Structure formats: structure tokens, C-alpha cells
mmCIF file of C-alpha atoms in Angstrom:
data_model
loop_
_atom_site.group_PDB
_atom_site.id
_atom_site.type_symbol
_atom_site.label_atom_id
_atom_site.label_comp_id
_atom_site.label_asym_id
_atom_site.label_seq_id
_atom_site.Cartn_x
_atom_site.Cartn_y
_atom_site.Cartn_z
ATOM 1 C CA MET A 1 137.266 -94.782 83.574
ATOM 2 C CA GLU A 2 138.930 -91.769 82.190
ATOM 3 C CA ILE A 3 142.321 -90.273 82.213
ATOM 4 C CA THR A 4 142.410 -87.524 84.338
ATOM 5 C CA ASP A 5 146.573 -86.794 84.514
ATOM 6 C CA ILE A 6 149.423 -87.300 82.236
ATOM 7 C CA ARG A 7 153.096 -86.715 83.171
ATOM 8 C CA ILE A 8 155.553 -87.252 80.843
ATOM 9 C CA ARG A 9 159.725 -86.998 81.738
ATOM 10 C CA LYS A 10 160.896 -87.206 78.077
ATOM 11 C CA ILE A 11 164.744 -89.184 77.862
ATOM 12 C CA ASP A 12 167.789 -87.159 76.289
ATOM 13 C CA GLY A 13 169.371 -89.643 74.159
ATOM 14 C CA THR A 14 169.644 -91.647 71.511
ATOM 15 C CA GLY A 15 168.272 -94.553 72.083
ATOM 16 C CA LYS A 16 164.391 -96.440 71.439
ATOM 17 C CA MET A 17 163.192 -95.004 74.846
ATOM 18 C CA LYS A 18 161.699 -91.608 74.238
ATOM 19 C CA ALA A 19 160.012 -91.003 77.540
ATOM 20 C CA ILE A 20 158.818 -92.493 81.081
ATOM 21 C CA VAL A 21 155.505 -91.613 81.913
ATOM 22 C CA SER A 22 152.902 -91.786 84.590
ATOM 23 C CA VAL A 23 149.087 -91.623 83.894
ATOM 24 C CA THR A 24 146.046 -91.372 86.876
ATOM 25 C CA PHE A 25 143.038 -92.402 86.256
ATOM 26 C CA ASP A 26 139.773 -90.874 87.561
ATOM 27 C CA ASP A 27 141.848 -88.877 90.648
ATOM 28 C CA MET A 28 142.067 -92.380 92.342
ATOM 29 C CA PHE A 29 144.494 -94.590 90.822
ATOM 30 C CA VAL A 30 148.020 -93.876 89.065
ATOM 31 C CA ILE A 31 150.232 -95.766 87.167
ATOM 32 C CA HIS A 32 153.938 -94.762 87.126
ATOM 33 C CA ASP A 33 156.838 -96.347 85.051
ATOM 34 C CA MET A 34 154.897 -96.558 81.086
ATOM 35 C CA LYS A 35 157.158 -96.153 78.635
ATOM 36 C CA ILE A 36 157.254 -94.562 75.374
ATOM 37 C CA ILE A 37 159.153 -96.392 72.523
ATOM 38 C CA GLU A 38 160.378 -95.830 69.288
ATOM 39 C CA GLY A 39 159.354 -99.008 67.482
ATOM 40 C CA ALA A 40 159.915 -100.068 64.182
ATOM 41 C CA SER A 41 156.587 -99.207 62.792
ATOM 42 C CA GLY A 42 156.432 -96.508 65.020
ATOM 43 C CA LEU A 43 156.049 -95.123 69.047
ATOM 44 C CA PHE A 44 154.354 -97.046 71.363
ATOM 45 C CA ILE A 45 153.490 -97.669 74.912
ATOM 46 C CA ALA A 46 155.163 -100.360 76.909
ATOM 47 C CA MET A 47 153.489 -101.004 80.390
ATOM 48 C CA PRO A 48 155.823 -101.149 83.525
ATOM 49 C CA SER A 49 157.338 -104.747 83.756
ATOM 50 C CA ARG A 50 160.181 -106.757 85.829
ATOM 51 C CA LYS A 51 162.454 -109.299 84.949
ATOM 52 C CA THR A 52 161.312 -112.876 85.807
ATOM 53 C CA PRO A 53 163.940 -115.427 87.238
ATOM 54 C CA SER A 54 164.478 -117.127 83.544
ATOM 55 C CA GLY A 55 165.158 -113.740 82.105
ATOM 56 C CA GLU A 56 161.419 -112.801 80.260
ATOM 57 C CA TYR A 57 160.073 -109.245 81.329
ATOM 58 C CA LYS A 58 156.154 -109.804 82.441
ATOM 59 C CA ASP A 59 153.964 -106.423 82.405
ATOM 60 C CA ILE A 60 153.407 -105.448 86.473
ATOM 61 C CA ALA A 61 149.965 -103.551 85.447
ATOM 62 C CA HIS A 62 148.534 -104.029 81.895
ATOM 63 C CA PRO A 63 144.427 -103.179 80.239
ATOM 64 C CA ILE A 64 142.899 -106.159 79.993
ATOM 65 C CA ASN A 65 141.777 -106.277 76.401
ATOM 66 C CA SER A 66 143.166 -104.474 73.307
ATOM 67 C CA ASP A 67 140.722 -102.067 73.131
ATOM 68 C CA THR A 68 141.830 -100.359 76.528
ATOM 69 C CA ARG A 69 145.466 -100.422 75.505
ATOM 70 C CA GLU A 70 144.668 -98.813 72.008
ATOM 71 C CA MET A 71 142.707 -95.763 73.797
ATOM 72 C CA ILE A 72 145.429 -95.119 76.367
ATOM 73 C CA GLN A 73 148.465 -95.110 73.822
ATOM 74 C CA GLN A 74 146.456 -93.198 71.956
ATOM 75 C CA ILE A 75 145.924 -90.489 74.400
ATOM 76 C CA ILE A 76 149.385 -90.940 75.402
ATOM 77 C CA LEU A 77 151.332 -90.407 72.417
ATOM 78 C CA LYS A 78 148.600 -87.882 71.415
ATOM 79 C CA GLU A 79 149.561 -85.785 74.863
ATOM 80 C CA TYR A 80 153.657 -86.689 74.109
ATOM 81 C CA GLU A 81 153.677 -85.138 70.274
ATOM 82 C CA ASN A 82 152.096 -82.079 71.813
ATOM 83 C CA MET A 83 154.158 -81.540 73.888
ATOM 84 C CA PRO A 84 155.855 -77.881 73.758
ATOM 85 C CA GLU A 85 159.375 -77.765 73.418
ATOM 86 C CA GLU A 86 159.911 -75.780 76.383
ATOM 87 C CA GLU A 87 158.413 -78.715 78.437
ATOM 88 C CA MET A 88 160.950 -80.772 76.880
ATOM 89 C CA ALA A 89 163.488 -79.261 77.774
ATOM 90 C CA ALA A 90 162.729 -78.799 81.579
ATOM 91 C CA ALA A 91 161.550 -82.570 81.545
ATOM 92 C CA ARG A 92 164.461 -83.381 80.586
ATOM 93 C CA GLU A 93 166.285 -81.159 83.185
ATOM 94 C CA ASP A 94 164.126 -82.835 86.087
ATOM 95 C CA PHE A 95 165.022 -86.421 84.815
#
């Protein structure tokens, strides 16, 4: 499995959510609405989720194991941190 495309839309504001991310795997499968969140220990990735009738949030799509989750998170956060400022400004305008 290889990540072949990452699209990041930076969120302008003071909240904990910093960006919305779409990731394409092997040019064949995409996951939309992953989120980059600022947590107590730094940035992390939240998988797309929905609210259940009990009020809990459950992931809609997610890695099966922690090694895969960590690999995806590292690649996305590296891409986010390396975004040129002009791309971040353009992403804010598009959102």
C-alpha cells in the first residue's frame, strides 16, 4: 500500500482542528475528511467518523493496526508541516 496523493485544506481559526485531509492510496482508493487536530501532545490525525445515537463518535474508516496508523499519520503531518505558506493561504481561500 502506498500513499499516492495527499490533499490538505488548512482551517483558518483558533480552534483545535487545523486542517481537513484527503488521502489517496495506490491511485485507486481515497479517504476524505481526515482531520489534523492540535492535542495536548501535539498534532495528530483523526479518522473520518460519525456520531452514533448514543452520542459516541465511531470511525468510519481506519487502519487495522497501530503501525499503519502511525505510518499514515507521519506522512500526512510531514506534508502539512512542509506546506509552503502560499499553499496554505490558497487552501484557506478554497475552503
